[in-house]
Structure formats: structure tokens, C-alpha cells
mmCIF file of C-alpha atoms and ligand atoms in Angstrom:
data_model
loop_
_atom_site.group_PDB
_atom_site.id
_atom_site.type_symbol
_atom_site.label_atom_id
_atom_site.label_comp_id
_atom_site.label_asym_id
_atom_site.label_seq_id
_atom_site.Cartn_x
_atom_site.Cartn_y
_atom_site.Cartn_z
ATOM 1 C CA MET A 1 5.274 27.489 -3.778
ATOM 2 C CA ARG A 2 3.548 26.368 -0.609
ATOM 3 C CA LEU A 3 1.339 23.318 -1.021
ATOM 4 C CA ASN A 4 -1.229 22.240 1.540
ATOM 5 C CA PRO A 5 -1.380 18.473 2.016
ATOM 6 C CA VAL A 6 -4.622 16.597 2.580
ATOM 7 C CA PHE A 7 -4.671 12.862 3.274
ATOM 8 C CA LEU A 8 -6.876 11.220 0.633
ATOM 9 C CA LEU A 9 -7.038 7.506 1.342
ATOM 10 C CA SER A 10 -5.166 4.340 2.161
ATOM 11 C CA ALA A 11 -5.356 1.752 -0.621
ATOM 12 C CA THR A 12 -4.870 -1.940 0.041
ATOM 13 C CA ASP A 13 -6.151 -3.028 -3.331
ATOM 14 C CA VAL A 14 -5.850 -1.804 -6.901
ATOM 15 C CA ALA A 15 -9.578 -1.046 -6.834
ATOM 16 C CA HIS A 16 -9.019 1.497 -4.041
ATOM 17 C CA PHE A 17 -6.640 3.774 -5.952
ATOM 18 C CA PRO A 18 -8.138 7.271 -6.054
ATOM 19 C CA SER A 19 -9.969 8.050 -9.260
ATOM 20 C CA ASP A 20 -9.842 11.241 -11.304
ATOM 21 C CA ALA A 21 -12.952 12.365 -9.430
ATOM 22 C CA LYS A 22 -10.682 12.794 -6.394
ATOM 23 C CA THR A 23 -7.386 13.727 -8.023
ATOM 24 C CA PHE A 24 -8.639 15.634 -11.095
ATOM 25 C CA GLY A 25 -5.949 13.709 -12.960
ATOM 26 C CA ALA A 26 -3.186 15.605 -11.117
ATOM 27 C CA PRO A 27 0.330 14.248 -11.672
ATOM 28 C CA GLU A 28 1.424 11.751 -9.054
ATOM 29 C CA VAL A 29 4.802 11.293 -7.398
ATOM 30 C CA ALA A 30 5.396 7.861 -5.828
ATOM 31 C CA PHE A 31 7.854 7.338 -2.954
ATOM 32 C CA LEU A 32 9.435 3.912 -2.737
ATOM 33 C CA GLY A 33 12.187 2.347 -0.683
ATOM 34 C CA ARG A 34 13.184 -0.350 1.756
ATOM 35 C CA SER A 35 11.655 -0.236 5.211
ATOM 36 C CA ASN A 36 13.580 2.142 7.437
ATOM 37 C CA VAL A 37 15.120 4.034 4.501
ATOM 38 C CA GLY A 38 13.658 7.254 5.910
ATOM 39 C CA LYS A 39 10.634 7.530 3.633
ATOM 40 C CA SER A 40 8.145 8.790 6.221
ATOM 41 C CA SER A 41 10.653 11.302 7.580
ATOM 42 C CA LEU A 42 11.358 12.637 4.095
ATOM 43 C CA ILE A 43 7.674 12.938 3.150
ATOM 44 C CA ASN A 44 6.982 14.730 6.427
ATOM 45 C CA SER A 45 9.871 17.089 5.859
ATOM 46 C CA LEU A 46 8.779 17.802 2.256
ATOM 47 C CA LEU A 47 5.251 18.526 3.404
ATOM 48 C CA GLY A 48 6.298 20.417 6.506
ATOM 49 C CA SER A 49 3.840 18.388 8.573
ATOM 50 C CA LYS A 50 3.454 14.918 10.003
ATOM 51 C CA GLN A 51 1.392 13.339 7.243
ATOM 52 C CA ALA A 52 3.306 10.122 6.722
ATOM 53 C CA HIS A 53 2.830 8.357 10.018
ATOM 54 C CA THR A 54 2.955 4.926 8.521
ATOM 55 C CA SER A 55 4.764 2.975 11.213
ATOM 56 C CA SER A 56 2.574 4.230 14.055
ATOM 57 C CA THR A 57 -0.777 4.144 12.280
ATOM 58 C CA PRO A 58 -2.171 0.599 12.152
ATOM 59 C CA GLY A 59 -3.507 -0.412 8.770
ATOM 60 C CA ARG A 60 -1.608 2.235 6.906
ATOM 61 C CA THR A 61 1.736 0.451 6.907
ATOM 62 C CA ARG A 62 1.093 -2.123 4.208
ATOM 63 C CA ALA A 63 -1.020 0.193 2.105
ATOM 64 C CA ILE A 64 -0.396 2.853 -0.503
ATOM 65 C CA ASN A 65 -1.242 6.154 1.164
ATOM 66 C CA PHE A 66 -2.350 8.958 -1.114
ATOM 67 C CA PHE A 67 -2.057 12.662 -0.316
ATOM 68 C CA ALA A 68 -3.399 15.530 -2.392
ATOM 69 C CA LEU A 69 -1.357 18.734 -2.418
ATOM 70 C CA TYR A 70 -3.264 21.949 -2.957
ATOM 71 C CA GLU A 71 -1.897 25.320 -3.937
ATOM 72 C CA GLY A 72 -3.527 28.018 -1.835
ATOM 73 C CA ALA A 73 -7.313 27.813 -1.869
ATOM 74 C CA LYS A 74 -7.544 25.928 -5.170
ATOM 75 C CA THR A 75 -10.037 23.071 -5.276
ATOM 76 C CA GLN A 76 -7.999 20.923 -7.663
ATOM 77 C CA PRO A 77 -4.721 19.478 -6.367
ATOM 78 C CA ALA A 78 -1.464 20.462 -8.087
ATOM 79 C CA LEU A 79 0.191 17.186 -7.189
ATOM 80 C CA ILE A 80 -0.531 13.818 -5.598
ATOM 81 C CA PHE A 81 1.946 12.008 -3.338
ATOM 82 C CA ALA A 82 1.722 8.224 -3.160
ATOM 83 C CA ASP A 83 3.560 6.682 -0.208
ATOM 84 C CA LEU A 84 4.185 3.025 -1.054
ATOM 85 C CA PRO A 85 4.824 0.248 1.479
ATOM 86 C CA GLY A 86 8.454 -0.287 2.421
ATOM 87 C CA TYR A 87 9.965 -3.434 0.956
ATOM 88 C CA GLY A 88 12.762 -5.874 1.679
ATOM 89 C CA TYR A 89 12.797 -5.813 5.426
ATOM 90 C CA ALA A 90 15.582 -7.946 6.939
ATOM 91 C CA LYS A 91 14.280 -11.412 7.819
ATOM 92 C CA ILE A 92 10.956 -11.334 6.039
ATOM 93 C CA SER A 93 12.316 -11.227 2.536
ATOM 94 C CA LYS A 94 15.675 -11.116 0.859
ATOM 95 C CA SER A 95 14.410 -8.631 -1.625
ATOM 96 C CA ILE A 96 11.101 -7.158 -2.574
ATOM 97 C CA SER A 97 8.131 -8.213 -0.450
ATOM 98 C CA SER A 98 5.272 -10.507 -1.344
ATOM 99 C CA GLU A 99 3.041 -7.513 -1.971
ATOM 100 C CA TRP A 100 5.109 -6.688 -5.010
ATOM 101 C CA PRO A 101 3.298 -8.769 -7.672
ATOM 102 C CA GLN A 102 -0.240 -8.244 -6.367
ATOM 103 C CA PHE A 103 -0.095 -4.641 -5.493
ATOM 104 C CA ILE A 104 2.990 -2.523 -6.085
ATOM 105 C CA GLU A 105 3.719 -3.772 -9.576
ATOM 106 C CA PRO A 106 0.171 -3.085 -10.841
ATOM 107 C CA TYR A 107 0.416 0.380 -9.323
ATOM 108 C CA LEU A 108 3.693 1.126 -11.103
ATOM 109 C CA THR A 109 2.683 -0.351 -14.417
ATOM 110 C CA GLU A 110 -0.937 0.755 -14.647
ATOM 111 C CA ARG A 111 -1.231 4.044 -12.800
ATOM 112 C CA GLU A 112 -1.673 6.481 -15.670
ATOM 113 C CA THR A 113 -1.080 9.640 -13.649
ATOM 114 C CA LEU A 114 2.217 8.390 -12.184
ATOM 115 C CA ALA A 115 4.614 11.124 -13.307
ATOM 116 C CA LEU A 116 7.709 10.361 -11.234
ATOM 117 C CA GLY A 117 8.970 7.559 -9.000
ATOM 118 C CA ILE A 118 11.239 8.599 -6.164
ATOM 119 C CA CYS A 119 13.464 5.589 -5.450
ATOM 120 C CA LEU A 120 14.938 6.084 -2.003
ATOM 121 C CA VAL A 121 18.266 4.523 -1.075
ATOM 122 C CA ASP A 122 20.058 4.852 2.260
ATOM 123 C CA THR A 123 23.453 6.563 1.849
ATOM 124 C CA ASN A 124 24.631 4.953 5.115
ATOM 125 C CA ILE A 125 24.546 1.363 3.933
ATOM 126 C CA PRO A 126 26.091 -0.445 0.961
ATOM 127 C CA PRO A 127 24.042 -0.779 -2.247
ATOM 128 C CA GLN A 128 21.126 -3.188 -1.773
ATOM 129 C CA ALA A 129 20.024 -5.730 -4.370
ATOM 130 C CA SER A 130 16.355 -4.985 -3.715
ATOM 131 C CA ASP A 131 16.938 -1.326 -4.588
ATOM 132 C CA THR A 132 18.666 -2.321 -7.823
ATOM 133 C CA GLN A 133 15.644 -4.506 -8.563
ATOM 134 C CA LEU A 134 13.253 -1.583 -8.136
ATOM 135 C CA ILE A 135 15.372 0.822 -10.206
ATOM 136 C CA THR A 136 15.757 -1.810 -12.950
ATOM 137 C CA PHE A 137 11.990 -2.170 -12.960
ATOM 138 C CA PHE A 138 11.588 1.568 -13.602
ATOM 139 C CA LYS A 139 14.150 1.421 -16.420
ATOM 140 C CA GLN A 140 12.381 -1.532 -18.033
ATOM 141 C CA MET A 141 8.991 0.152 -17.757
ATOM 142 C CA GLN A 142 10.476 3.364 -19.170
ATOM 143 C CA ARG A 143 8.766 5.302 -16.413
ATOM 144 C CA PRO A 144 10.458 8.471 -15.089
ATOM 145 C CA TYR A 145 12.285 7.975 -11.798
ATOM 146 C CA LEU A 146 14.787 9.773 -9.595
ATOM 147 C CA VAL A 147 17.146 8.061 -7.171
ATOM 148 C CA VAL A 148 17.330 9.965 -3.884
ATOM 149 C CA GLY A 149 19.888 9.143 -1.169
ATOM 150 C CA THR A 150 18.545 9.503 2.384
ATOM 151 C CA LYS A 151 20.149 10.375 5.754
ATOM 152 C CA ALA A 152 22.970 12.323 4.090
ATOM 153 C CA ASP A 153 23.571 14.240 7.365
ATOM 154 C CA ARG A 154 25.048 11.136 8.967
ATOM 155 C CA LEU A 155 28.104 11.175 6.709
ATOM 156 C CA SER A 156 31.003 13.584 6.250
ATOM 157 C CA ASN A 157 31.191 15.261 2.833
ATOM 158 C CA ASN A 158 33.941 12.913 1.804
ATOM 159 C CA ALA A 159 32.151 9.749 2.955
ATOM 160 C CA LEU A 160 28.921 10.948 1.333
ATOM 161 C CA ALA A 161 30.653 11.531 -2.012
ATOM 162 C CA LYS A 162 32.094 7.998 -1.854
ATOM 163 C CA SER A 163 28.729 6.501 -0.944
ATOM 164 C CA VAL A 164 26.947 8.377 -3.735
ATOM 165 C CA ALA A 165 29.539 7.172 -6.252
ATOM 166 C CA ALA A 166 29.196 3.546 -5.070
ATOM 167 C CA LEU A 167 25.392 3.693 -5.176
ATOM 168 C CA LYS A 168 25.354 5.222 -8.664
ATOM 169 C CA LYS A 169 27.697 2.542 -9.911
ATOM 170 C CA ALA A 170 25.802 -0.366 -8.342
ATOM 171 C CA HIS A 171 22.376 0.850 -9.472
ATOM 172 C CA GLU A 172 23.711 1.993 -12.859
ATOM 173 C CA VAL A 173 22.265 5.487 -12.675
ATOM 174 C CA ASP A 174 23.763 8.820 -13.757
ATOM 175 C CA GLU A 175 22.174 10.845 -11.013
ATOM 176 C CA LEU A 176 21.580 10.502 -7.287
ATOM 177 C CA LEU A 177 20.265 13.357 -5.194
ATOM 178 C CA PRO A 178 21.392 13.241 -1.539
ATOM 179 C CA VAL A 179 18.926 14.589 1.030
ATOM 180 C CA SER A 180 18.466 14.782 4.760
ATOM 181 C CA ALA A 181 15.096 14.908 6.472
ATOM 182 C CA LYS A 182 16.933 15.925 9.621
ATOM 183 C CA THR A 183 18.770 19.011 8.329
ATOM 184 C CA ASP A 184 16.609 19.591 5.217
ATOM 185 C CA ALA A 185 19.745 19.463 3.062
ATOM 186 C CA GLY A 186 18.785 18.682 -0.536
ATOM 187 C CA THR A 187 15.037 18.970 0.019
ATOM 188 C CA LYS A 188 14.835 22.257 -1.894
ATOM 189 C CA ALA A 189 16.539 20.639 -4.876
ATOM 190 C CA LEU A 190 14.162 17.704 -4.566
ATOM 191 C CA TRP A 191 11.127 20.028 -4.503
ATOM 192 C CA GLN A 192 12.395 21.628 -7.702
ATOM 193 C CA ARG A 193 12.411 18.223 -9.358
ATOM 194 C CA LEU A 194 8.939 17.425 -8.043
ATOM 195 C CA MET A 195 7.549 20.731 -9.316
ATOM 196 C CA GLU A 196 8.798 19.904 -12.812
ATOM 197 C CA VAL A 197 5.997 17.335 -13.106
ATOM 198 C CA VAL A 198 3.321 19.910 -12.244
ATOM 199 C CA ILE A 199 1.817 21.178 -15.473
HETATM 200 P P1 GDP B 1 10.625 4.562 6.815
HETATM 201 O O1 GDP B 1 10.455 3.210 7.417
HETATM 202 O O2 GDP B 1 11.296 4.461 5.478
HETATM 203 O O3 GDP B 1 9.382 5.381 6.758
HETATM 204 O O4 GDP B 1 11.699 5.337 7.715
HETATM 205 P P2 GDP B 1 11.520 6.449 8.835
HETATM 206 O O5 GDP B 1 11.238 7.769 8.242
HETATM 207 O O6 GDP B 1 10.556 5.939 9.873
HETATM 208 O O7 GDP B 1 13.013 6.516 9.410
HETATM 209 C C1 GDP B 1 13.697 5.381 9.871
HETATM 210 C C2 GDP B 1 14.759 5.810 10.897
HETATM 211 O O8 GDP B 1 15.744 6.623 10.279
HETATM 212 C C3 GDP B 1 14.198 6.641 12.048
HETATM 213 O O9 GDP B 1 14.885 6.292 13.222
HETATM 214 C C4 GDP B 1 14.508 8.077 11.626
HETATM 215 O O10 GDP B 1 14.659 8.936 12.726
HETATM 216 C C5 GDP B 1 15.816 7.900 10.879
HETATM 217 N N1 GDP B 1 15.971 8.921 9.840
HETATM 218 C C6 GDP B 1 15.117 9.150 8.814
HETATM 219 N N2 GDP B 1 15.559 10.145 8.035
HETATM 220 C C7 GDP B 1 16.711 10.585 8.578
HETATM 221 C C8 GDP B 1 17.660 11.617 8.221
HETATM 222 O O11 GDP B 1 17.526 12.358 7.234
HETATM 223 N N3 GDP B 1 18.759 11.742 9.024
HETATM 224 C C9 GDP B 1 18.961 10.947 10.111
HETATM 225 N N4 GDP B 1 20.082 11.153 10.810
HETATM 226 N N5 GDP B 1 18.091 9.968 10.466
HETATM 227 C C10 GDP B 1 16.985 9.799 9.716
#
């Protein structure tokens, strides 16, 4: 199914989250990960257009950016994408950023239409404590999540299998879906998982 993306709004406060008047209560998929994990590239590759321009668009970087995805000419979106701010960037913070308690946590705990959290982890680097923290948060909240490994094209099959095994072990998850925004490997499988939340 081909979905047409439309940028909805950039929220910097809980009060800005789009209401049902805008989303028609459509299920929402949230994308989360450390800065530089490849989140914008993956969202762009899933949407087949440059929607997630976070790093180059001032004001959008530290916000939650919402996109509505429409099927054909329908007026109600089938799905909402929420692009959350990257966390845990090198020197600024050892783990999750200061926005976490004020902003990201309320989103994850209170957003009723949140149907799936995509927790992005980089397959090219060792398991990160901040990623474990996020995944643990999803487990504790009992919210559905899927761990997705980015930049899979950079590794040989053998190295990728080893990395996936190490990440699964460290984050204590049974499943990790490797993808590449560069080659599109794994993005079809990811779309299948995303479409499962569409009623
Ligand atoms: P964000 O900060 O999480 O939004 O990350 P970006 O999407 O801006 O990507 C960070 C860097 O990783 C950029 O230099 C991208 O070109 C690179 N990158 C992202 N995805 C991939 C991928 O699938 N394969 C490769 N080889 N590089 C990638």
C-alpha cells in the first residue's frame, strides 16, 4: 500500500500534540533513538520522500514531529508517524537527555493512540546503555515496541549477525529487525510490521 505523507506539526510541549480532530484517532508509530542513529534517513526511506529533515530544519530538532499518512485520496489518515528527538548525544548527556522527563516520557506514557514504538539501535556500534534504558522503559510500561537495527549495509553478513546477537543479548529482547536506509534492506519487512497496527 502506498501512503502519502503530510507533515502535521512540530510539538515542543505536551499541549501541542495533535488532537483527534487532526489525526481522527489513527494509530501512531513513534520513532526513537540516539542522535545519529539514522532515524531521519530511515523515516525518509520509509516514506519515499524527504519528510524528516530534522537536523537541517531549525526548531524541529528538539521537537516531536508528527506526520499523517494517507491512503490514496482518503481524508482520514491510516497511520501517524511521530519522530521523537534524538537522545544521548556524546558530551551533552551520558544517557537520555534532559527533555526525557518533561516531554518524551509524558508522550510515551500518556499518548493514547501510540500503537508501536520503534526503538532504533545502530548495528555498527556496541550496545548503548541509553538504548537499554529506553527499551526497559517500554517493557515496564507494557507498551508495544520493536527494536530495529540501523545501517545494516555497513556490515558483512557475518558481522551483522554477530552484532544483532550482541544487541539482543544486551537489551534483553527476542527480536531485532536489521534495516538499511541506504540499500532499503529490511524496510519492506518493517513496513509489514507497521501495517499490522493499522486497523
Ligand atoms: P539521525 O540523527 O538519527 O536522524 O540520523 P541521520 O539519518 O541524520 O543519519 C546519521 C548519519 O548516518 C548520516 O551521515 C547518514 O548518512 C548515515 N546513515 C543513516 N542511515 C544509514 C544507512 O542505512 N546506511 C549507511 N551506510 N549510513 C546511514
